[in-house]
Amino acid sequence: MAHESFAFSPSALRSLRLQRELLERDERRRALARGSAERRLPPGTPPSPPRRRQVCRDPAVHNALYAGDLRRVQSIFRDEATANVVLETVSEELVWSPEQGTGPGVLPFFSLLLSLPFPLQNRWGASTGVQLQVGSGEQGLWVLSPRRQHTSALRIAAARGYEDCARHLLLRGAAVDAVVGGRAPLHDSAAAPHPNCARLLLAFGADPNVLSADGSAPLHLCTAPHSLRYGCAELLLAHGAQVNLGTRDRQVTALHVAARQGLVAHVELYLHHGADPSVRTHQGETPLNAAAAAAERPEDSERFLRVAERLLEAGAEPGAAGRKGHTPLHNACANGHPAMARLLLRHGADATVPNGAGDTPMDCALRAVREYRQQRPEETLTLLLDHGALPAHPKMLRLCCQHPPALEVMLNVTGCPGFYASAVRMAGQPRRLQHLARVAIRRHLGARCCAAVPRLALPPPLRRYLQLPIEGLIS
């Protein structure tokens, strides 16, 4: 095999310092692993010399695998040693190097870059040219740095659905659970998804709960709707994947992932296999928190609502406070999602609880008025008021000024003296006794407004008046 390097994809700018830290961390992990293995040896046994990994940089070998050329793969990978070779690609990328700003060779390289007839691009694609920055005592330069990426032949075949190539490699002794370049082959086949390759790997003994370098199992990577339709998620569960297994560092489960992606069928599947709807991540997030926080786009609101319905039916806690003390209701209000707010309130969510910053769901709903004017935020405000939320501080009402229906709701329920005086100056006349009576009744009922007002022995027009109807006027 030749030892040339070949880049297969455009390289992204990475920090040189981050690369060094990652390499040092890998070295420490390998040293600890070697020390642990040596301690398990019987006394007097000489330690075996560390095995040197075979690395292939030959573009011809890489191309055969990426193209799924079975005949060439069969001619190249003939035994266990070649089937487990590490494939390395090296690409040059520009990184900002503060510590090399005044080192040897910088000025010649800087002169070379200045002579280029085209501008350089930063990691966001913006034209930056070549910069020698001096600020806060820091000097540096954009320099070319090699970036090495590792993978295995079996990973490439599994990621692209080349079942025949994967079978040949497995028959030649390819390690089915080898984590090379951060992932095992089963991670790639599940993420793609390619159920034919996943089924083959599992038949050869692949661990359905194998963890990647970042601590994710294959089930965590089933994030697209078709990963269920084509059977990868069901296949992994059928072969023993642990549905409540959390990622190594954050303890995110597959149910968290499916809820955050709005995958209704996945959520139903995981719940059917015993997924815990109350399980929390290290930050305290439940799957319901994840679904409510991710429902940001109006076009996705329906499927996230269905996810929340399934989770609540399975016993999810509607008031579970997650990251920064946000409850699902805080997130639903902040995302301008009145249907989800109604669902959560119907299941007992508290409309008055503050988050870690002291903001109530009402505060979140008011801040969302301007951005989600097309989502009828006045409905969310009315819902919160009907379930005991206190009227907002007068200073918060400025957030409603660009959406008259929301301002109407807040004006019709506010009875504090400071705001009342400002309303008098604006309208030029005092509020009616009927309005003051409504404020007093709603304040007395509090969280019982939603259930009690429809049962009051009052004429229908008065009951409707107490329910803050949207009529386009300050009543």
XYZ file of C-alpha atoms in Angstrom:
475
model
C 0.000 0.000 0.000
C 1.215 3.433 -0.760
C 1.600 6.029 1.980
C 0.232 9.096 0.235
C -2.457 11.211 1.827
C -5.802 11.965 0.233
C -8.575 14.306 1.442
C -12.122 13.178 0.803
C -14.106 16.153 2.072
C -13.606 19.899 2.574
C -11.859 20.516 5.884
C -13.321 22.764 8.543
C -11.220 25.127 10.605
C -10.379 23.697 14.002
C -8.416 25.088 16.874
C -4.836 23.888 17.088
C -5.111 23.922 20.814
C -8.171 21.677 20.760
C -6.344 19.208 18.526
C -3.452 19.027 20.955
C -5.779 18.493 23.914
C -7.614 15.688 22.125
C -4.358 13.963 21.236
C -3.090 14.258 24.809
C -6.353 12.873 26.162
C -6.156 9.873 23.817
C -2.579 9.229 24.887
C -3.561 9.311 28.552
C -6.478 6.935 27.920
C -4.234 4.456 26.117
C -1.618 4.650 28.873
C -4.259 3.921 31.523
C -5.585 1.005 29.493
C -2.088 -0.477 29.136
C -1.436 -0.058 32.869
C -4.717 -1.766 33.749
C -3.932 -4.700 31.444
C -0.452 -5.118 32.917
C -1.840 -5.202 36.472
C -4.084 -8.134 35.535
C -1.133 -10.263 34.313
C 0.138 -13.085 36.610
C 3.238 -12.179 38.637
C 6.456 -12.586 36.714
C 4.808 -12.345 33.286
C 6.750 -9.938 31.105
C 4.520 -7.248 29.601
C 3.824 -7.709 25.931
C 5.098 -4.965 23.676
C 2.360 -2.586 22.516
C 0.909 -3.499 19.148
C 1.457 -0.941 16.482
C -1.671 -0.149 14.541
C -1.399 -0.524 10.819
C -2.436 2.653 9.069
C -3.349 2.910 5.423
C -3.255 6.227 3.599
C -3.542 4.839 0.078
C -6.256 6.706 -1.899
C -6.814 3.670 -4.118
C -7.805 1.562 -1.108
C -10.052 4.321 0.197
C -11.756 4.766 -3.160
C -12.461 1.050 -3.472
C -14.287 1.106 -0.143
C -16.191 4.336 -0.727
C -17.313 3.106 -4.151
C -18.342 -0.319 -2.817
C -16.151 -2.115 -5.392
C -16.514 -5.668 -4.072
C -13.931 -7.201 -6.418
C -11.230 -4.754 -5.409
C -12.177 -5.023 -1.744
C -11.810 -8.801 -1.969
C -8.395 -8.462 -3.577
C -7.131 -5.972 -0.959
C -8.577 -7.298 2.305
C -7.563 -10.953 2.419
C -6.845 -11.615 6.090
C -7.510 -10.359 9.608
C -4.591 -7.937 9.580
C -5.743 -6.097 6.477
C -9.435 -6.271 7.465
C -8.633 -4.362 10.685
C -6.283 -1.788 9.209
C -6.919 1.823 10.238
C -7.684 4.075 7.290
C -6.290 7.563 7.679
C -7.034 10.655 5.667
C -5.024 13.831 6.083
C -6.365 17.210 5.071
C -4.803 20.627 5.434
C -6.871 23.213 7.260
C -6.304 26.758 8.393
C -6.201 27.304 12.139
C -5.562 30.427 14.182
C -2.341 29.901 16.088
C -1.641 32.606 18.693
C 1.472 30.888 20.000
C 3.052 30.748 16.527
C 2.633 34.422 15.756
C 6.310 35.174 16.309
C 7.842 31.727 15.883
C 10.389 30.689 13.255
C 9.078 30.351 9.762
C 6.057 32.586 10.383
C 7.157 35.553 8.313
C 8.072 33.519 5.188
C 4.721 31.695 5.436
C 2.896 34.974 6.022
C 4.549 36.432 2.902
C 3.508 33.365 0.931
C -0.140 33.702 1.979
C -0.166 37.397 1.146
C 0.873 36.549 -2.406
C -2.183 34.319 -2.972
C -4.534 35.722 -5.659
C -7.674 34.745 -3.712
C -9.003 35.530 -0.202
C -8.976 32.896 2.487
C -12.202 31.726 4.118
C -12.896 31.385 7.781
C -14.946 28.563 9.297
C -18.224 30.352 8.535
C -17.323 30.867 4.889
C -16.708 34.593 5.230
C -13.760 36.084 3.403
C -11.091 37.051 5.894
C -7.896 37.400 3.917
C -4.748 36.702 5.916
C -4.574 38.349 9.297
C -1.696 39.027 11.617
C -3.647 40.191 14.644
C -2.240 42.084 17.582
C -4.748 42.683 20.349
C -4.609 42.489 24.119
C -0.965 41.502 23.804
C -1.832 38.471 21.625
C -0.154 37.831 18.290
C -0.981 35.056 15.905
C -1.459 33.885 12.370
C -3.661 31.684 10.250
C -1.479 28.657 9.503
C -2.012 25.399 7.631
C -2.214 22.432 9.963
C -2.729 18.760 9.064
C -5.919 17.189 10.334
C -5.943 13.407 10.537
C -9.178 11.443 10.500
C -9.359 7.728 11.207
C -11.951 5.149 10.245
C -12.094 1.457 9.420
C -12.998 -0.484 6.307
C -16.025 -2.007 8.044
C -17.237 1.420 9.146
C -17.134 2.727 5.571
C -19.050 -0.277 4.235
C -21.657 -0.136 7.016
C -22.196 3.616 6.660
C -22.897 3.298 2.933
C -24.960 0.135 2.989
C -22.438 -2.031 1.107
C -23.647 -5.310 2.586
C -21.507 -7.585 0.397
C -18.327 -5.667 1.231
C -19.202 -5.694 4.932
C -19.807 -9.451 4.844
C -16.463 -10.069 3.161
C -14.651 -7.981 5.784
C -16.411 -9.770 8.634
C -15.557 -13.172 7.179
C -11.927 -12.066 6.963
C -11.877 -11.215 10.675
C -12.835 -7.526 10.888
C -13.562 -6.599 14.505
C -17.303 -6.004 14.583
C -17.261 -3.698 17.638
C -13.977 -1.863 17.038
C -14.372 1.843 17.811
C -12.125 3.569 15.271
C -12.305 7.299 14.741
C -14.925 7.651 17.469
C -17.538 5.153 16.258
C -18.186 1.460 15.778
C -19.656 0.135 12.498
C -23.075 -0.337 14.114
C -23.227 3.392 14.923
C -22.766 4.246 11.243
C -25.328 1.759 9.943
C -27.917 2.975 12.494
C -27.280 6.656 11.751
C -27.488 6.246 7.951
C -29.757 4.190 8.354
C -28.919 0.909 6.610
C -30.866 -1.902 8.326
C -29.391 -4.526 6.003
C -25.896 -3.785 7.302
C -27.127 -3.375 10.874
C -28.773 -6.805 10.665
C -25.553 -8.300 9.299
C -23.419 -6.756 12.050
C -25.798 -7.983 14.748
C -25.743 -11.476 13.222
C -21.945 -11.429 13.570
C -22.238 -10.562 17.257
C -22.192 -6.762 17.308
C -23.056 -5.268 20.702
C -26.297 -3.254 20.309
C -25.206 -1.113 23.278
C -21.648 -0.369 22.145
C -20.658 3.176 23.063
C -18.953 5.642 20.755
C -16.153 7.929 21.849
C -18.710 10.539 22.927
C -20.665 7.928 24.897
C -23.598 7.378 22.505
C -25.172 4.004 21.724
C -26.478 3.133 18.226
C -30.064 3.712 19.380
C -29.195 7.343 20.172
C -28.334 7.870 16.492
C -31.750 6.830 15.144
C -32.783 10.448 14.670
C -34.552 10.489 11.298
C -38.167 9.406 10.704
C -37.127 6.784 8.155
C -34.824 5.109 10.702
C -38.000 3.611 12.168
C -39.746 2.898 8.879
C -36.724 0.971 7.614
C -36.432 -0.900 10.894
C -33.117 0.154 12.485
C -34.607 1.220 15.825
C -36.852 -1.836 16.024
C -33.958 -4.068 14.975
C -31.681 -2.765 17.719
C -34.373 -3.181 20.365
C -35.105 -6.714 19.163
C -31.407 -7.593 19.624
C -31.176 -6.286 23.181
C -30.572 -2.555 22.944
C -31.272 -0.967 26.341
C -33.996 1.599 25.797
C -33.154 3.496 29.012
C -29.390 3.543 28.442
C -28.054 7.081 28.814
C -25.057 8.613 27.107
C -21.858 8.442 29.136
C -21.541 12.087 30.156
C -24.983 13.685 29.874
C -27.209 10.604 30.500
C -29.411 11.408 27.496
C -31.611 8.442 26.599
C -33.071 7.455 23.236
C -36.430 8.799 24.444
C -34.840 12.214 25.061
C -33.436 12.178 21.530
C -36.741 11.164 19.931
C -38.677 13.776 21.930
C -36.208 16.523 21.017
C -36.530 15.583 17.331
C -40.339 15.381 17.449
C -40.356 11.732 16.350
C -43.837 10.551 17.379
C -43.475 6.956 16.167
C -40.092 6.565 17.851
C -41.515 7.855 21.141
C -44.378 5.353 20.913
C -41.952 2.529 20.120
C -39.632 3.341 23.028
C -42.518 3.689 25.479
C -43.853 0.333 24.288
C -40.446 -1.198 25.102
C -40.419 0.235 28.614
C -38.782 3.639 28.231
C -39.091 5.749 31.380
C -40.829 9.081 30.604
C -39.553 10.549 33.899
C -35.852 9.800 33.396
C -33.646 12.874 33.710
C -30.366 13.932 32.155
C -27.506 15.260 34.269
C -29.015 18.731 33.790
C -32.395 17.536 35.043
C -34.142 17.488 31.648
C -36.978 15.016 31.100
C -38.148 13.941 27.618
C -41.150 16.250 28.070
C -38.801 19.173 28.768
C -36.899 18.290 25.598
C -40.060 18.198 23.457
C -41.449 21.479 24.818
C -38.116 23.264 24.383
C -37.614 22.042 20.806
C -41.069 23.098 19.537
C -39.792 26.432 18.248
C -41.055 26.478 14.656
C -44.802 26.860 14.037
C -44.724 24.269 11.257
C -43.454 21.651 13.722
C -45.895 22.444 16.528
C -48.338 19.651 15.692
C -45.867 16.769 15.901
C -44.281 18.074 19.096
C -47.771 18.364 20.568
C -48.378 14.698 19.735
C -45.077 13.759 21.358
C -46.081 15.641 24.523
C -49.469 13.895 24.530
C -47.817 10.450 24.355
C -45.379 11.298 27.141
C -48.098 12.670 29.443
C -50.253 9.616 28.794
C -47.286 7.470 29.835
C -46.937 9.315 33.142
C -44.542 12.170 32.430
C -44.523 14.892 35.101
C -45.991 18.087 33.561
C -44.240 20.356 36.084
C -40.761 18.810 36.082
C -38.189 21.610 36.261
C -35.165 21.027 34.050
C -32.220 23.136 33.003
C -32.214 26.591 34.650
C -35.462 25.706 36.393
C -37.529 25.782 33.192
C -40.658 23.650 33.329
C -42.301 22.362 30.128
C -44.868 25.159 30.545
C -42.105 27.796 30.588
C -40.778 26.364 27.321
C -44.199 26.107 25.687
C -44.972 29.737 26.562
C -41.556 30.938 25.424
C -42.115 29.192 22.072
C -45.571 30.700 21.546
C -47.276 27.299 21.591
C -50.797 27.749 23.042
C -51.912 24.185 22.246
C -49.054 22.678 24.244
C -49.617 25.169 27.065
C -53.284 24.106 27.169
C -52.267 20.433 27.248
C -49.810 20.961 30.099
C -52.241 23.040 32.138
C -54.939 20.406 31.643
C -52.538 17.847 33.142
C -51.844 19.978 36.206
C -48.903 22.217 35.312
C -48.483 25.177 37.680
C -49.058 28.514 35.922
C -47.382 30.520 38.691
C -44.095 28.680 39.350
C -40.929 30.739 38.691
C -37.857 29.385 36.930
C -34.274 29.789 38.075
C -34.238 33.424 36.952
C -37.496 34.220 38.737
C -39.594 34.350 35.543
C -43.069 32.819 35.528
C -44.726 31.251 32.468
C -46.587 34.567 32.072
C -43.283 36.427 31.758
C -42.136 33.933 29.110
C -45.417 34.268 27.221
C -45.213 38.063 27.194
C -41.652 37.999 25.865
C -42.820 35.708 23.049
C -45.696 37.953 21.910
C -43.682 39.934 19.386
C -41.972 36.925 17.774
C -45.027 34.663 17.662
C -47.793 37.094 16.745
C -49.102 34.651 14.128
C -49.509 31.942 16.794
C -52.268 33.803 18.681
C -50.273 34.540 21.864
C -53.377 36.089 23.411
C -54.728 32.549 23.787
C -51.706 31.569 25.845
C -52.091 34.640 28.052
C -55.778 33.903 28.627
C -55.006 30.276 29.471
C -52.440 31.289 32.053
C -54.778 33.832 33.611
C -57.564 31.229 33.757
C -55.251 28.886 35.660
C -54.208 31.327 38.354
C -51.362 33.277 36.777
C -51.110 36.760 38.223
C -51.347 39.761 35.903
C -47.951 40.888 34.763
C -46.126 43.841 36.199
C -47.170 47.009 34.331
C -43.659 47.410 32.934
C -44.017 44.040 31.175
C -47.090 45.177 29.256
C -44.935 47.151 26.844
C -44.181 43.760 25.250
C -47.804 43.602 24.051
C -47.874 46.983 22.343
C -47.329 45.619 18.838
C -50.075 42.995 19.172
C -53.447 44.561 20.107
C -55.265 41.284 21.026
C -52.622 40.464 23.654
C -52.730 44.013 24.988
C -56.520 43.787 25.156
C -56.348 40.658 27.329
C -53.885 42.220 29.726
C -55.794 45.522 29.930
C -59.031 43.697 30.678
C -57.574 41.790 33.599
C -55.232 44.333 35.167
C -56.434 46.117 38.283
C -53.299 47.483 39.932
C -53.495 51.214 40.775
C -50.370 52.242 38.890
C -51.520 50.717 35.654
C -55.092 51.858 36.213
C -53.899 55.468 36.320
C -51.981 55.042 33.084
C -55.041 53.427 31.444
C -57.154 56.414 32.490
C -54.702 58.813 30.866
C -54.641 56.721 27.691
C -58.403 56.189 27.341
C -59.496 59.530 28.734
C -62.172 57.968 30.949
C -62.258 55.802 34.079
C -62.914 52.057 33.871
C -66.449 50.866 34.311
C -67.733 49.289 37.529
C -68.382 46.126 35.516
C -64.676 45.841 34.719
C -63.696 46.381 38.369
C -66.173 43.666 39.401
C -64.620 41.298 36.866
C -61.123 41.978 38.241
C -62.337 41.265 41.786
C -64.128 38.025 40.831
C -61.187 36.660 38.850
C -58.769 37.571 41.637
C -60.982 35.725 44.140
C -61.256 32.604 41.962
C -57.576 32.525 41.032
C -56.614 29.150 39.546
C -60.275 28.050 39.650
C -61.311 30.514 36.915
C -61.116 27.968 34.137
C -63.425 25.473 35.887
C -65.591 27.764 38.029
C -66.650 30.573 35.681
C -68.641 28.320 33.265
C -70.654 27.007 36.263
C -71.571 30.379 37.749
C -75.307 31.159 37.847
C -74.994 34.171 35.608
C -76.495 35.135 32.259
C -74.370 33.807 29.356
C -73.175 37.311 28.310
C -71.781 37.939 31.800
C -70.083 34.541 31.922
C -68.516 35.278 28.567
C -67.391 38.687 29.842
C -65.650 37.011 32.796
C -63.801 34.680 30.381
C -61.951 37.585 28.673
C -63.295 37.203 25.138
C -61.205 38.668 22.328
C -63.432 41.397 20.892
C -60.994 44.043 19.746
C -61.811 46.578 22.467
C -60.964 47.460 26.078
C -64.122 46.469 27.919
